[in-house]
mmCIF file of C-alpha atoms in Angstrom:
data_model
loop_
_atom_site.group_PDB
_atom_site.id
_atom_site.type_symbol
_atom_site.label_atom_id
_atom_site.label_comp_id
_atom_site.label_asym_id
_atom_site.label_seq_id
_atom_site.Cartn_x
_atom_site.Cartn_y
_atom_site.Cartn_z
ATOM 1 C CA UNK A 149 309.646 -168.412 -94.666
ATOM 2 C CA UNK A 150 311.177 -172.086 -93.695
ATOM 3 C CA UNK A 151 310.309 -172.928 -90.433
ATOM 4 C CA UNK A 152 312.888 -174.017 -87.693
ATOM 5 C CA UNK A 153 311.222 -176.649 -86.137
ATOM 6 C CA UNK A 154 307.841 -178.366 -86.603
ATOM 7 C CA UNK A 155 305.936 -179.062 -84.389
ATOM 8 C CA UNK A 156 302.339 -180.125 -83.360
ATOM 9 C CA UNK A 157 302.293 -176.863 -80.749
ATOM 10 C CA UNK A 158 303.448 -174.524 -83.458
ATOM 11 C CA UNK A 159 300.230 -172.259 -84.856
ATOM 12 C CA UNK A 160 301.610 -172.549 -87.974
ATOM 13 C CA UNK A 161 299.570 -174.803 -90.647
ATOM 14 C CA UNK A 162 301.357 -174.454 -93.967
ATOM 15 C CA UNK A 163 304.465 -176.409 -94.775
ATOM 16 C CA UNK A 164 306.530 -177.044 -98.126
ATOM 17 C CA UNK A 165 308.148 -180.030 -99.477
ATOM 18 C CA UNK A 166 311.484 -178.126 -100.707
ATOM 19 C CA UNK A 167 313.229 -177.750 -96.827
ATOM 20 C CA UNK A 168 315.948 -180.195 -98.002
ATOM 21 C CA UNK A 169 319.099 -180.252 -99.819
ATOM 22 C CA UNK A 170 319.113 -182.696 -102.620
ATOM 23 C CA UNK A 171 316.084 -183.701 -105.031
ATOM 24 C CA UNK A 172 316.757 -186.095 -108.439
ATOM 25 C CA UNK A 173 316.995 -183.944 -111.276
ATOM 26 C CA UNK A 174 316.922 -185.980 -114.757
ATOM 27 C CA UNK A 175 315.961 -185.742 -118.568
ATOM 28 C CA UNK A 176 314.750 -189.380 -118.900
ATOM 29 C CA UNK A 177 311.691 -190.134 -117.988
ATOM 30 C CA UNK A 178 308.339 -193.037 -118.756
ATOM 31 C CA UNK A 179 306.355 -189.807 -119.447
ATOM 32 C CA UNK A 180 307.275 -188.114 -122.477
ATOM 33 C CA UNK A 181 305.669 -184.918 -121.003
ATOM 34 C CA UNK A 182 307.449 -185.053 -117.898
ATOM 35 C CA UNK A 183 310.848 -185.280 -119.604
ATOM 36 C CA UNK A 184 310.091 -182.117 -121.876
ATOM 37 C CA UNK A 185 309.117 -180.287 -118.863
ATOM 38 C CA UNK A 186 312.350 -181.574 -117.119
ATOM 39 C CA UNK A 187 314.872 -180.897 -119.976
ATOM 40 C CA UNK A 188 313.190 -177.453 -120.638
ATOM 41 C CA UNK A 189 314.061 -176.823 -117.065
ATOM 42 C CA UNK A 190 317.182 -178.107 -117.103
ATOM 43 C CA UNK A 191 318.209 -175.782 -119.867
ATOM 44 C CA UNK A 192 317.871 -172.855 -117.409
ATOM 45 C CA UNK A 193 319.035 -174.154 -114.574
ATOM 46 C CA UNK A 194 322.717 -172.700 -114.916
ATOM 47 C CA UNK A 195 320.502 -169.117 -114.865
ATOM 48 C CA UNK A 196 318.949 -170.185 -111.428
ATOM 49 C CA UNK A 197 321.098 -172.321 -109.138
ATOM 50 C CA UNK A 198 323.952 -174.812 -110.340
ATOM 51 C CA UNK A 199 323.138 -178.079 -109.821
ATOM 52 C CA UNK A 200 325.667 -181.238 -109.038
ATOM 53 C CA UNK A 201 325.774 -183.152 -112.200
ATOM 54 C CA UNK A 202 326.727 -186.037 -110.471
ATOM 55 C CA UNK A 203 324.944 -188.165 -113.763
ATOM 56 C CA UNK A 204 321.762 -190.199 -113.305
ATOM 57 C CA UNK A 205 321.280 -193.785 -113.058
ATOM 58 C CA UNK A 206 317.913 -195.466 -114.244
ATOM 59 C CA UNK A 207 317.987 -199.439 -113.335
ATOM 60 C CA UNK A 208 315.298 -202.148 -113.950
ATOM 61 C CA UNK A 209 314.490 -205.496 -114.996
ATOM 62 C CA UNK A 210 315.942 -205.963 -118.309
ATOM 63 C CA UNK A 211 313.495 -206.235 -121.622
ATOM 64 C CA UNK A 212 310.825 -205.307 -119.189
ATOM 65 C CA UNK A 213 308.313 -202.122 -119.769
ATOM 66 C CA UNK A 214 309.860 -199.733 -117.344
ATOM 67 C CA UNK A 215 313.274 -199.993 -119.062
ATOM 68 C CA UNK A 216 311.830 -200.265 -122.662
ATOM 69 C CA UNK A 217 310.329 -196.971 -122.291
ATOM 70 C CA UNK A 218 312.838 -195.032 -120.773
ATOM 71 C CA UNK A 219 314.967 -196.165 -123.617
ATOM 72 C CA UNK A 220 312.620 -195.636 -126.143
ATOM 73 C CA UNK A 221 311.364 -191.647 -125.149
ATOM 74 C CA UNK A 222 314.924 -191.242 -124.446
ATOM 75 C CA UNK A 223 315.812 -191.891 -128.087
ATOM 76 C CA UNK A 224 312.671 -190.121 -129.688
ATOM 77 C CA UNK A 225 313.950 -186.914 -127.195
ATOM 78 C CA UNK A 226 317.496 -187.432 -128.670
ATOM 79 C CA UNK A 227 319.473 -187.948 -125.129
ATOM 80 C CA UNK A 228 322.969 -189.407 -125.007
ATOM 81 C CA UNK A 229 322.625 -192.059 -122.187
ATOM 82 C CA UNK A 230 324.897 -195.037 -121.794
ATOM 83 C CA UNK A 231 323.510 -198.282 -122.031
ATOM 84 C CA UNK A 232 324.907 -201.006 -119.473
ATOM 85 C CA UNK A 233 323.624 -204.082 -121.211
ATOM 86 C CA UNK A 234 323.827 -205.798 -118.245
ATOM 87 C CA UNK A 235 324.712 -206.518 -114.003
ATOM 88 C CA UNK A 236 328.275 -207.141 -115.147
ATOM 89 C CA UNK A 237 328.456 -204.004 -116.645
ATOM 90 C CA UNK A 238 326.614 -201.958 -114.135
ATOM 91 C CA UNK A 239 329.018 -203.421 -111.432
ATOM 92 C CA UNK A 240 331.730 -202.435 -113.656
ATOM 93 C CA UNK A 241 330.913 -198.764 -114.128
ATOM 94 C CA UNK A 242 329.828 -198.732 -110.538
ATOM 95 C CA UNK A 243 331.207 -201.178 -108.304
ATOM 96 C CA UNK A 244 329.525 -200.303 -105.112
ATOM 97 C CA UNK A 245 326.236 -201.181 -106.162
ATOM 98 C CA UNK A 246 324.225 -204.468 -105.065
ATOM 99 C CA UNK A 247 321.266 -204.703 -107.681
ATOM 100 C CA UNK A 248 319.536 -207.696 -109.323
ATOM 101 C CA UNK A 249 321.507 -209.973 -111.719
ATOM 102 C CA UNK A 250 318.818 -209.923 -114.719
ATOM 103 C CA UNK A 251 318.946 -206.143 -114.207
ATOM 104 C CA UNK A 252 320.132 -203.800 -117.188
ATOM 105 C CA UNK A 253 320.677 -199.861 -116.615
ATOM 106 C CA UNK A 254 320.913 -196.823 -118.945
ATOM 107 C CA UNK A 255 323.292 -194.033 -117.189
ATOM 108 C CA UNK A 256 322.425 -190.024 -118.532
ATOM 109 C CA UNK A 257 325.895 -188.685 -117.851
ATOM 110 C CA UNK A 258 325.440 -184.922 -119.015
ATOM 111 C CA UNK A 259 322.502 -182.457 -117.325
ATOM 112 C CA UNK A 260 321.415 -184.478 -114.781
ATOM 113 C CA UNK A 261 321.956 -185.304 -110.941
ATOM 114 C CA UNK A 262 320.479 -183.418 -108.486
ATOM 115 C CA UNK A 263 319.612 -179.948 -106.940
ATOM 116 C CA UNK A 264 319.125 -177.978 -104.104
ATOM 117 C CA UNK A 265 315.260 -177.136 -103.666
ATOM 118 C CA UNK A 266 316.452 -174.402 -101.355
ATOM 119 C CA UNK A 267 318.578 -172.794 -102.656
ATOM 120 C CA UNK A 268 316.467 -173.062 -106.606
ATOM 121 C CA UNK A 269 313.207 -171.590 -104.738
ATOM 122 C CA UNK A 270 316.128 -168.681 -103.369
ATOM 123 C CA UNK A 271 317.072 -168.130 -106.673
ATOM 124 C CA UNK A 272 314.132 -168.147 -108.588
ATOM 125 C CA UNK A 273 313.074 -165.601 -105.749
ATOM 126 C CA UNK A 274 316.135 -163.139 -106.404
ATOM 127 C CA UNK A 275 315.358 -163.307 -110.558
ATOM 128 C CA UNK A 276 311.530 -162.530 -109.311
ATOM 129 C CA UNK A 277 312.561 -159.558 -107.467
ATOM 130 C CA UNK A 278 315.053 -158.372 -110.457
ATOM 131 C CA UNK A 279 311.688 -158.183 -112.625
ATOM 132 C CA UNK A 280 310.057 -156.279 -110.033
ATOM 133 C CA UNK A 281 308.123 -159.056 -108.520
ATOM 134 C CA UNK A 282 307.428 -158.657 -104.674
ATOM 135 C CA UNK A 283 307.376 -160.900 -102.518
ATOM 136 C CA UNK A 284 304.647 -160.765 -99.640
ATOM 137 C CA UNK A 285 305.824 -163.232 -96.326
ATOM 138 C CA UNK A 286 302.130 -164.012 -95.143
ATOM 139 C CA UNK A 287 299.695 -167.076 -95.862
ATOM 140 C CA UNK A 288 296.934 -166.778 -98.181
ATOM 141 C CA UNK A 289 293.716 -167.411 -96.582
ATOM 142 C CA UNK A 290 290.978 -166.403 -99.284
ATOM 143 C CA UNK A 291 290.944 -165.458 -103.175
ATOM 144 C CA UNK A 292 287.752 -164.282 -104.581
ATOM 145 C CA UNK A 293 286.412 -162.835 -107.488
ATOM 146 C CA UNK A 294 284.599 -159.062 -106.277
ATOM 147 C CA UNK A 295 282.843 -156.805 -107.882
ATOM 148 C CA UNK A 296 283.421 -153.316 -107.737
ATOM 149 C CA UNK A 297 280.865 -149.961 -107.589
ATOM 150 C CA UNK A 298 281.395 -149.412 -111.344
ATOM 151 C CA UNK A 299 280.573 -153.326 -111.676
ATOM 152 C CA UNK A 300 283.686 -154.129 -112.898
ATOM 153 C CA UNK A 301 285.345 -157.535 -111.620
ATOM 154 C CA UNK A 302 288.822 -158.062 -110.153
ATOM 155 C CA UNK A 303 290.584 -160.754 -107.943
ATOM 156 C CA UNK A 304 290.718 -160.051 -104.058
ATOM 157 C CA UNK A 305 293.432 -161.996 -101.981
ATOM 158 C CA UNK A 306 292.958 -161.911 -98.011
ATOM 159 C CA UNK A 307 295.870 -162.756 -95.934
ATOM 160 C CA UNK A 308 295.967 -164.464 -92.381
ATOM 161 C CA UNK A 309 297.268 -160.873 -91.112
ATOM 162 C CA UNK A 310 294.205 -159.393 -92.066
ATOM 163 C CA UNK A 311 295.660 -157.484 -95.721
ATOM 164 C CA UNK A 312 294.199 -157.697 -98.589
ATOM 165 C CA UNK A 313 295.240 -156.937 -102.087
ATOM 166 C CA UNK A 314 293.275 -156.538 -105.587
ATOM 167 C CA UNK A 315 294.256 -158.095 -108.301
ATOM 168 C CA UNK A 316 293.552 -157.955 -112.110
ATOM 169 C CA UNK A 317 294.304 -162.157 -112.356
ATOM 170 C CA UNK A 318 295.910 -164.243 -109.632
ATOM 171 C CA UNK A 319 297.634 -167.255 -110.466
ATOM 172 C CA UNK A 320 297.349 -170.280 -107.958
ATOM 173 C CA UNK A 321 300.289 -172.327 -107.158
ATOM 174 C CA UNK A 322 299.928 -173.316 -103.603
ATOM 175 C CA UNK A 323 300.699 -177.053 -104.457
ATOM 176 C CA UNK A 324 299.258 -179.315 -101.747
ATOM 177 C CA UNK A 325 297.050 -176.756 -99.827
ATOM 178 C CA UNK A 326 294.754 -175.839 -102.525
ATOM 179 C CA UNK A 327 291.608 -177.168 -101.441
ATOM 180 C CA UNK A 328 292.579 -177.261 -97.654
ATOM 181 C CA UNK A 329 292.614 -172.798 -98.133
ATOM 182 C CA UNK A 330 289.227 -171.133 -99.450
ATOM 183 C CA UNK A 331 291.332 -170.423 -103.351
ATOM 184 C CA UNK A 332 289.442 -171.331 -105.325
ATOM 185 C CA UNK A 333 286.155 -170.543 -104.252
ATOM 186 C CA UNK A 334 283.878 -171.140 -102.418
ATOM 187 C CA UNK A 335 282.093 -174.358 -103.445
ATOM 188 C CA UNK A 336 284.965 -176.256 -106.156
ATOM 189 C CA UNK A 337 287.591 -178.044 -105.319
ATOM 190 C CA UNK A 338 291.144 -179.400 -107.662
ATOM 191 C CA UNK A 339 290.459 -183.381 -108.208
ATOM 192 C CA UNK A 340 293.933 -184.354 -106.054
ATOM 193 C CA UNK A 341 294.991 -186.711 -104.061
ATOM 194 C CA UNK A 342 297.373 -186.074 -101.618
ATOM 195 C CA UNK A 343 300.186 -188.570 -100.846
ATOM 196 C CA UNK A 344 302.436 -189.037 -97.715
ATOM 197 C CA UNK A 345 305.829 -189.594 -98.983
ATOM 198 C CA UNK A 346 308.685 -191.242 -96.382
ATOM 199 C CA UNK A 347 312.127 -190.697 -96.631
ATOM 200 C CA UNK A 348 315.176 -191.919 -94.604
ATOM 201 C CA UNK A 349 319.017 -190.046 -94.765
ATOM 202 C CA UNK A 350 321.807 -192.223 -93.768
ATOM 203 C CA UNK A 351 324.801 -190.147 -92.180
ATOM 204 C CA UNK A 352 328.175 -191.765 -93.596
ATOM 205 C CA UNK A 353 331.367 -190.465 -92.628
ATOM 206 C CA UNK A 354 332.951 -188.097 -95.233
ATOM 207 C CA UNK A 355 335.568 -190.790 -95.898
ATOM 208 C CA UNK A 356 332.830 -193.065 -97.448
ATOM 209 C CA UNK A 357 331.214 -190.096 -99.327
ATOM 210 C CA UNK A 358 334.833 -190.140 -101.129
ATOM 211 C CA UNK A 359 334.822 -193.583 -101.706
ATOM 212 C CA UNK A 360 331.688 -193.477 -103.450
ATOM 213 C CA UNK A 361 332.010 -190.116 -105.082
ATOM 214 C CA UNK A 362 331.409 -191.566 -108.329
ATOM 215 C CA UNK A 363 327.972 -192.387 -107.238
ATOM 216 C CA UNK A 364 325.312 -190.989 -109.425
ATOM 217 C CA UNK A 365 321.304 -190.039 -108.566
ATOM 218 C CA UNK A 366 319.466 -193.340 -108.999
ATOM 219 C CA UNK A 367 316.190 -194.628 -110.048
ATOM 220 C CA UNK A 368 314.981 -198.343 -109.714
ATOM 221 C CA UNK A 369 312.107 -200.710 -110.310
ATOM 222 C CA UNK A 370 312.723 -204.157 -110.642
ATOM 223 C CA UNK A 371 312.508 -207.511 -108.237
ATOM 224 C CA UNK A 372 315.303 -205.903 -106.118
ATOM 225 C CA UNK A 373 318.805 -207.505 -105.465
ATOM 226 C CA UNK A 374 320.064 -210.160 -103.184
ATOM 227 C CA UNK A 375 319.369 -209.678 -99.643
ATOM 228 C CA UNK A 376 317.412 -206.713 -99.869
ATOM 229 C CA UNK A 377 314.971 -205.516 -97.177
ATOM 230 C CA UNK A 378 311.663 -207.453 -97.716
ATOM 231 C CA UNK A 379 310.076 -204.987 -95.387
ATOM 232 C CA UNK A 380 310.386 -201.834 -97.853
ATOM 233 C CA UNK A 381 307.475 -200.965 -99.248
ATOM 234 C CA UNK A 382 306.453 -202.969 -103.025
ATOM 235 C CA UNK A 383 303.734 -202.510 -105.611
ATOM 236 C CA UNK A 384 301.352 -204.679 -106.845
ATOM 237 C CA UNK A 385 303.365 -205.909 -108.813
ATOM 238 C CA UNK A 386 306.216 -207.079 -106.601
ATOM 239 C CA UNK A 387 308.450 -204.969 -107.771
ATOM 240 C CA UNK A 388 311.026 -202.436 -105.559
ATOM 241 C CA UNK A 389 310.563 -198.859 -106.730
ATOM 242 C CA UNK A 390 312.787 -196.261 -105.340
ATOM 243 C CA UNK A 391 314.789 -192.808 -106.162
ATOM 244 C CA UNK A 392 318.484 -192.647 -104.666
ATOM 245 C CA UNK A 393 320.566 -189.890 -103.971
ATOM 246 C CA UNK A 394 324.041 -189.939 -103.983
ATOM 247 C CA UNK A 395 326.271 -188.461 -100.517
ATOM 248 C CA UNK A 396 325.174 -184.479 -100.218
ATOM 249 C CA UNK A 397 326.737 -182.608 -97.580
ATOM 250 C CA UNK A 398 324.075 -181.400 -95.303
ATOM 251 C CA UNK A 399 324.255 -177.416 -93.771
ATOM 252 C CA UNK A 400 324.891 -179.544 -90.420
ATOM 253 C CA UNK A 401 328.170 -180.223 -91.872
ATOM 254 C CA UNK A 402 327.497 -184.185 -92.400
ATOM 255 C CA UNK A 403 327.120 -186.423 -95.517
ATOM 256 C CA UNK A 404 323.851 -188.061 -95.998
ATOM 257 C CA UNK A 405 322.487 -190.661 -98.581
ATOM 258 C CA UNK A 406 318.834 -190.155 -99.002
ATOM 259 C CA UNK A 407 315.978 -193.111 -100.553
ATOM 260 C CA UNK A 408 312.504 -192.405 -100.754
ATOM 261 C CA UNK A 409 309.478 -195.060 -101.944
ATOM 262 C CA UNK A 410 307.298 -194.565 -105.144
ATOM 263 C CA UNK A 411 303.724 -193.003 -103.576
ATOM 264 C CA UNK A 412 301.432 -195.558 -104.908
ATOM 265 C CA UNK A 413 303.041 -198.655 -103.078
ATOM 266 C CA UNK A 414 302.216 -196.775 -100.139
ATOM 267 C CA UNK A 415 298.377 -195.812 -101.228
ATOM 268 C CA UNK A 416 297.201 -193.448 -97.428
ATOM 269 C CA UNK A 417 295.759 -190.771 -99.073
ATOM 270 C CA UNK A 418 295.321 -187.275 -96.624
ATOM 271 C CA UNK A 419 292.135 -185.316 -96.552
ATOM 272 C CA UNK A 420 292.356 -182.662 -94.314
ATOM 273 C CA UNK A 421 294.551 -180.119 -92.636
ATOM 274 C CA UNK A 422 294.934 -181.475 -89.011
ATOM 275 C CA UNK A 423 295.858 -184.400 -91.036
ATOM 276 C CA UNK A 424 298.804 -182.537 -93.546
ATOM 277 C CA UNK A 425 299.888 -180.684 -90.513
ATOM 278 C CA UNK A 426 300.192 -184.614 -88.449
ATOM 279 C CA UNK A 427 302.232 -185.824 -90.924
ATOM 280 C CA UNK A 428 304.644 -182.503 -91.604
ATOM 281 C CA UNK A 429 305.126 -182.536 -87.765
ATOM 282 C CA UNK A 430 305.889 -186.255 -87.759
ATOM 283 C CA UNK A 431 309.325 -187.543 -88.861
ATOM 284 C CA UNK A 432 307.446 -190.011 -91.699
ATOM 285 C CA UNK A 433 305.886 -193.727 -90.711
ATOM 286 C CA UNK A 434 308.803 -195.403 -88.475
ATOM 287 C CA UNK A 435 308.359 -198.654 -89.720
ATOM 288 C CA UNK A 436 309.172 -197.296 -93.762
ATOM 289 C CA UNK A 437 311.998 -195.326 -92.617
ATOM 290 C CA UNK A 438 314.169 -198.442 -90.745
ATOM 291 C CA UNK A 439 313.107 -200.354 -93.859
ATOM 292 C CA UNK A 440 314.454 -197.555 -96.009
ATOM 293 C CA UNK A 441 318.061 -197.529 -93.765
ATOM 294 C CA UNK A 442 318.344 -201.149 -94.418
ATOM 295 C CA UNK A 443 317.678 -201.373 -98.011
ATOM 296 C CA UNK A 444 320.360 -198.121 -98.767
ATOM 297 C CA UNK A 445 322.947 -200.266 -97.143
ATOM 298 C CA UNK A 446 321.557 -203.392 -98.924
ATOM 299 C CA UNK A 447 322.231 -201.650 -102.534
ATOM 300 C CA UNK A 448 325.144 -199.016 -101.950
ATOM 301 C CA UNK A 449 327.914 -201.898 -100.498
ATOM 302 C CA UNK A 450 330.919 -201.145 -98.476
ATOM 303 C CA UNK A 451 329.807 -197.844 -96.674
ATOM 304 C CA UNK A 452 329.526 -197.789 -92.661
ATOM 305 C CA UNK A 453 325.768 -196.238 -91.143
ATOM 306 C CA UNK A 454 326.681 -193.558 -88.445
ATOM 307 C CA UNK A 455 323.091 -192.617 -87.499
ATOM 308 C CA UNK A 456 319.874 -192.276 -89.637
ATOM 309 C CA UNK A 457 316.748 -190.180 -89.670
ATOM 310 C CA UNK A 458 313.645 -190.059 -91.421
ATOM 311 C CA UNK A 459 311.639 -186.924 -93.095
ATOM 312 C CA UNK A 460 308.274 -186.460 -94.387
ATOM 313 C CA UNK A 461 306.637 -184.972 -97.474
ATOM 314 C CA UNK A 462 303.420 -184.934 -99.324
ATOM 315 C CA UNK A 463 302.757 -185.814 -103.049
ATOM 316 C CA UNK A 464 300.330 -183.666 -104.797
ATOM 317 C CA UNK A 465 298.632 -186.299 -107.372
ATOM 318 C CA UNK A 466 296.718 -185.641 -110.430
ATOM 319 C CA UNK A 467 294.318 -188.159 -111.576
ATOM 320 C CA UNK A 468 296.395 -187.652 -115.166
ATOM 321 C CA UNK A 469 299.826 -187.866 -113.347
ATOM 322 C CA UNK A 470 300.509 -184.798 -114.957
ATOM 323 C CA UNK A 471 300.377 -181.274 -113.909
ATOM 324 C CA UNK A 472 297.216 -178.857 -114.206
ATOM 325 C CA UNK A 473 298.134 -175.522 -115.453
ATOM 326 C CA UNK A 474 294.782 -174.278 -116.799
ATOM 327 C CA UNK A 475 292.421 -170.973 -116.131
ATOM 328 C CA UNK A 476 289.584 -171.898 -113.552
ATOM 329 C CA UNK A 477 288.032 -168.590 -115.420
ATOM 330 C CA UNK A 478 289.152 -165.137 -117.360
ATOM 331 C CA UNK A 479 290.935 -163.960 -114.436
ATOM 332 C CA UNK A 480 292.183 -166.868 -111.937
ATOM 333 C CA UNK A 481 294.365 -169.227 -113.089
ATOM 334 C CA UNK A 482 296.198 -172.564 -111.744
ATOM 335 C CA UNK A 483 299.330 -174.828 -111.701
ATOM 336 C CA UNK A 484 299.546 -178.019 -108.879
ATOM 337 C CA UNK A 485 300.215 -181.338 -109.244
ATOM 338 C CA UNK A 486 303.798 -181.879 -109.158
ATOM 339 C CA UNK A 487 302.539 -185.905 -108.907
ATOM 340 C CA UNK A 488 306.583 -186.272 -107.590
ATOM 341 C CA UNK A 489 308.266 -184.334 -110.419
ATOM 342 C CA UNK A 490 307.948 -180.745 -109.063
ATOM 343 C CA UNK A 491 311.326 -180.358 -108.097
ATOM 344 C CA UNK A 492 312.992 -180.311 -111.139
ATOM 345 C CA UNK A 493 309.979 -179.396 -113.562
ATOM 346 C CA UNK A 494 309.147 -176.653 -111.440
ATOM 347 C CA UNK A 495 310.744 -173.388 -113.566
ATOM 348 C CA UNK A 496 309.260 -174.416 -117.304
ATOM 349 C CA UNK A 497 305.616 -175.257 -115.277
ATOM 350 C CA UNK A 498 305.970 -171.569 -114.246
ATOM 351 C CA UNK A 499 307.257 -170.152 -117.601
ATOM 352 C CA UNK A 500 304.105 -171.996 -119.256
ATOM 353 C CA UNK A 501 301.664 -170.670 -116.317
ATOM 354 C CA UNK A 502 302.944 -167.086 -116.479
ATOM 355 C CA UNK A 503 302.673 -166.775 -120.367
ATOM 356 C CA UNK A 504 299.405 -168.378 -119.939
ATOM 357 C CA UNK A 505 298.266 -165.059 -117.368
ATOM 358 C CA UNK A 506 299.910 -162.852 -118.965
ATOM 359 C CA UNK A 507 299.744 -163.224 -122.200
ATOM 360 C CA UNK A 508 296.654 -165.528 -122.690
ATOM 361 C CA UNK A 509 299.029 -168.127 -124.753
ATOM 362 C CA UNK A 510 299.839 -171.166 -124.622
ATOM 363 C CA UNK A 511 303.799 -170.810 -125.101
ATOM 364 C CA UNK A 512 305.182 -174.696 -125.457
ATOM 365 C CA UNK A 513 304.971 -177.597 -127.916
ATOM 366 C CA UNK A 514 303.023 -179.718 -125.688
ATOM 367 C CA UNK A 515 299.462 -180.455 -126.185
ATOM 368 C CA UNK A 516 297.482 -177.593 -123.858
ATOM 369 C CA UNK A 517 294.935 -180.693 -122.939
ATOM 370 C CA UNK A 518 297.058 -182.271 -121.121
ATOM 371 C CA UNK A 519 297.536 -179.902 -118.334
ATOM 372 C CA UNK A 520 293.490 -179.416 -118.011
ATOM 373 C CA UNK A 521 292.607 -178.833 -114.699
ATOM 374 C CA UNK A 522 289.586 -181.497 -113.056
ATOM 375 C CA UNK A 523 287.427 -179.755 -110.560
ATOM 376 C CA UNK A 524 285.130 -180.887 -107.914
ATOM 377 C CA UNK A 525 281.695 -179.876 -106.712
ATOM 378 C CA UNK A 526 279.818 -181.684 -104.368
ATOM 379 C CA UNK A 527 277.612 -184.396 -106.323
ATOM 380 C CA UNK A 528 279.389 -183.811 -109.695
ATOM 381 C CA UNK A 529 283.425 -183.650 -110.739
ATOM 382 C CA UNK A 530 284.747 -182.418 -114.034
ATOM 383 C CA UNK A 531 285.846 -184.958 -117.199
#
């Protein structure tokens, strides 16, 4: 159940990253594993929950890495794209935008823009229920492997309302919670890092959503344009990372552009619960959030602010930047470590996890060692 409000009163503990209306949704990708798992995903969303294909907009320094490799998986994964050579180009397929002028762009028309975590999670929840899946409302506190009289072993899940349930297998997927709940045991732990993510949404007036309606979902890293916000957060490198999304209409009735920063430039990493719940109950760091407002208004030109807000979210990060779907043994299983691509990965993750309990196969092309799970135990951690 979404919560209405969150706050620091509030006994609840356990929040989710998908109470929002608009997350990036896009078959190109740096990681050729990612954009499989994307465009796999993709492919079913017109089963699940329409999403705006409002096109997707990838923009970076020209001739430099980022851009030569999201042109390069994106013709071994035989995408169309669009390639605008150049800011003259970019300006003229999009003239709102304010990006830098040694910047070059590739621009994935078909498939791609963005979704509605809300409304995919209700879906994929109706399709569950279809297949006579039900769905408990309570928060898992405990999963355990028992042993019966006859010595036989199954899975026991305990509930915070005191019910429990046996299981032949249980399959994990309690993203960034896993090792804040007893789920895995009682000594391991998932090799994670968890990441507080900042966004800001600036409310424009429906007039400018029009005016801009051509806008697509947008990803950048480069040096950033002229007269950008120095204050939003960089990289090591110097360079401005950031996702864009393009006017969504908000269930309060208003239109809001939303930017959010790439986790690493912002490396807090949180450890423990009081600290997850903190940050869910806070609106996001204040300071990243004004910076955030400016530079939206610094690269989408000729729209007027009415108000701005921040939000908050966590990253669940895998030391591989890649998911861990993988059996912990015979009869619990796992899949975390969305590492900032859950959203729109999320259904062929689950497909692969669900053939992998039910079944025992691996059901996809991609190589099954690159969604081994790491562990923890105090004193040693897996390889």
């Amino acid at each position: 159940m979404v919560p209405t409000t969150r706050t620091q009163s509030s006994n609840r503990e356990i929040f989710g990253a998908h109470y929002d209306e608009g997350r990036i949704t896009r078959g190109t990708e740096s990681d050729p594993i990612w954009a499989v798992l994307t465009q796999k995903s993709i492919e079913r969303y017109r089963e699940l929950e329409k999403s705006s294909e409002t096109g997707c907009l990838v923009v970076g320094e020209k001739n430099k890495e980022f851009m030569t490799t999201i042109k390069l998986n994106a013709q071994e994964q035989n995408l169309r794209l669009a390639h605008l050579e150049n800011i003259n180009q970019i300006k003229s397929r999009f003239p709102f935008y304010n990006f830098n002028v040694n910047d070059e762009a590739v621009f994935e028309e078909n498939n791609s823009g963005h979704i509605s975590p809300r409304s995919l999670i209700k879906a994929q929840q109706i399709i569950a229920k279809r297949n006579r899946c039900d769905i408990i409302d309570d928060i898992v506190c405990d999963v355990k492997r028992v042993v019966d009289q006859d010595g036989r072993y199954h899975m026991e899940v305990c509930l915070e309302s005191g019910k429990r349930y046996a299981a032949r297998k249980v399959l994990v997927t309690s993203g960034a919670f896993i090792n804040l709940r007893r789920l895995l045991g009682s000594f391991m732990t998932c090799d994670i890092k968890l990441r507080p993510i900042t966004v800001a949404k600036v409310e424009i007036s429906e007039q400018d959503a029009r005016k801009i309606g051509s806008m697509p979902s947008t990803v950048y890293d480069g040096r950033g344009g002229a007269g950008w916000c120095q204050e939003f957060p960089k990289g090591s490198s110097g360079n401005t990372w950031f996702y864009m999304l393009p006017p969504i209409k908000y269930p309060d009735g208003k239109f809001y552009l939303k930017l959010g920063h790439y986790a690493p430039d912002v490396p807090r990493e949180l450890t423990t619960g009081q600290e997850v719940k903190d940050w869910y109950c806070s609106e996001g760091d204040q300071d990243i959030i004004k910076a955030t407002a400016k530079i939206i208004l610094d690269v989408v030109k000729g729209v007027k602010m009415q108000s701005y807000h921040g939000d908050c979210c966590i990253i669940t990060e895998t030391p591989t930047n890649r998911p861990y779907i993988d059996m912990v043994h015979s009869q619990l299983g796992l899949a975390i470590g969305g590492n900032g691509h859950g959203a729109k990965s999320s259904d062929e993750v689950g497909r692969i996890a669900a053939m992998m309990m039910l079944k025992g196969s691996w059901e996809t092309t991609l190589p099954k060692d690159a969604f081994k799970l790491k562990l923890r135990w105090p004193g040693y951690a897996s390889k």
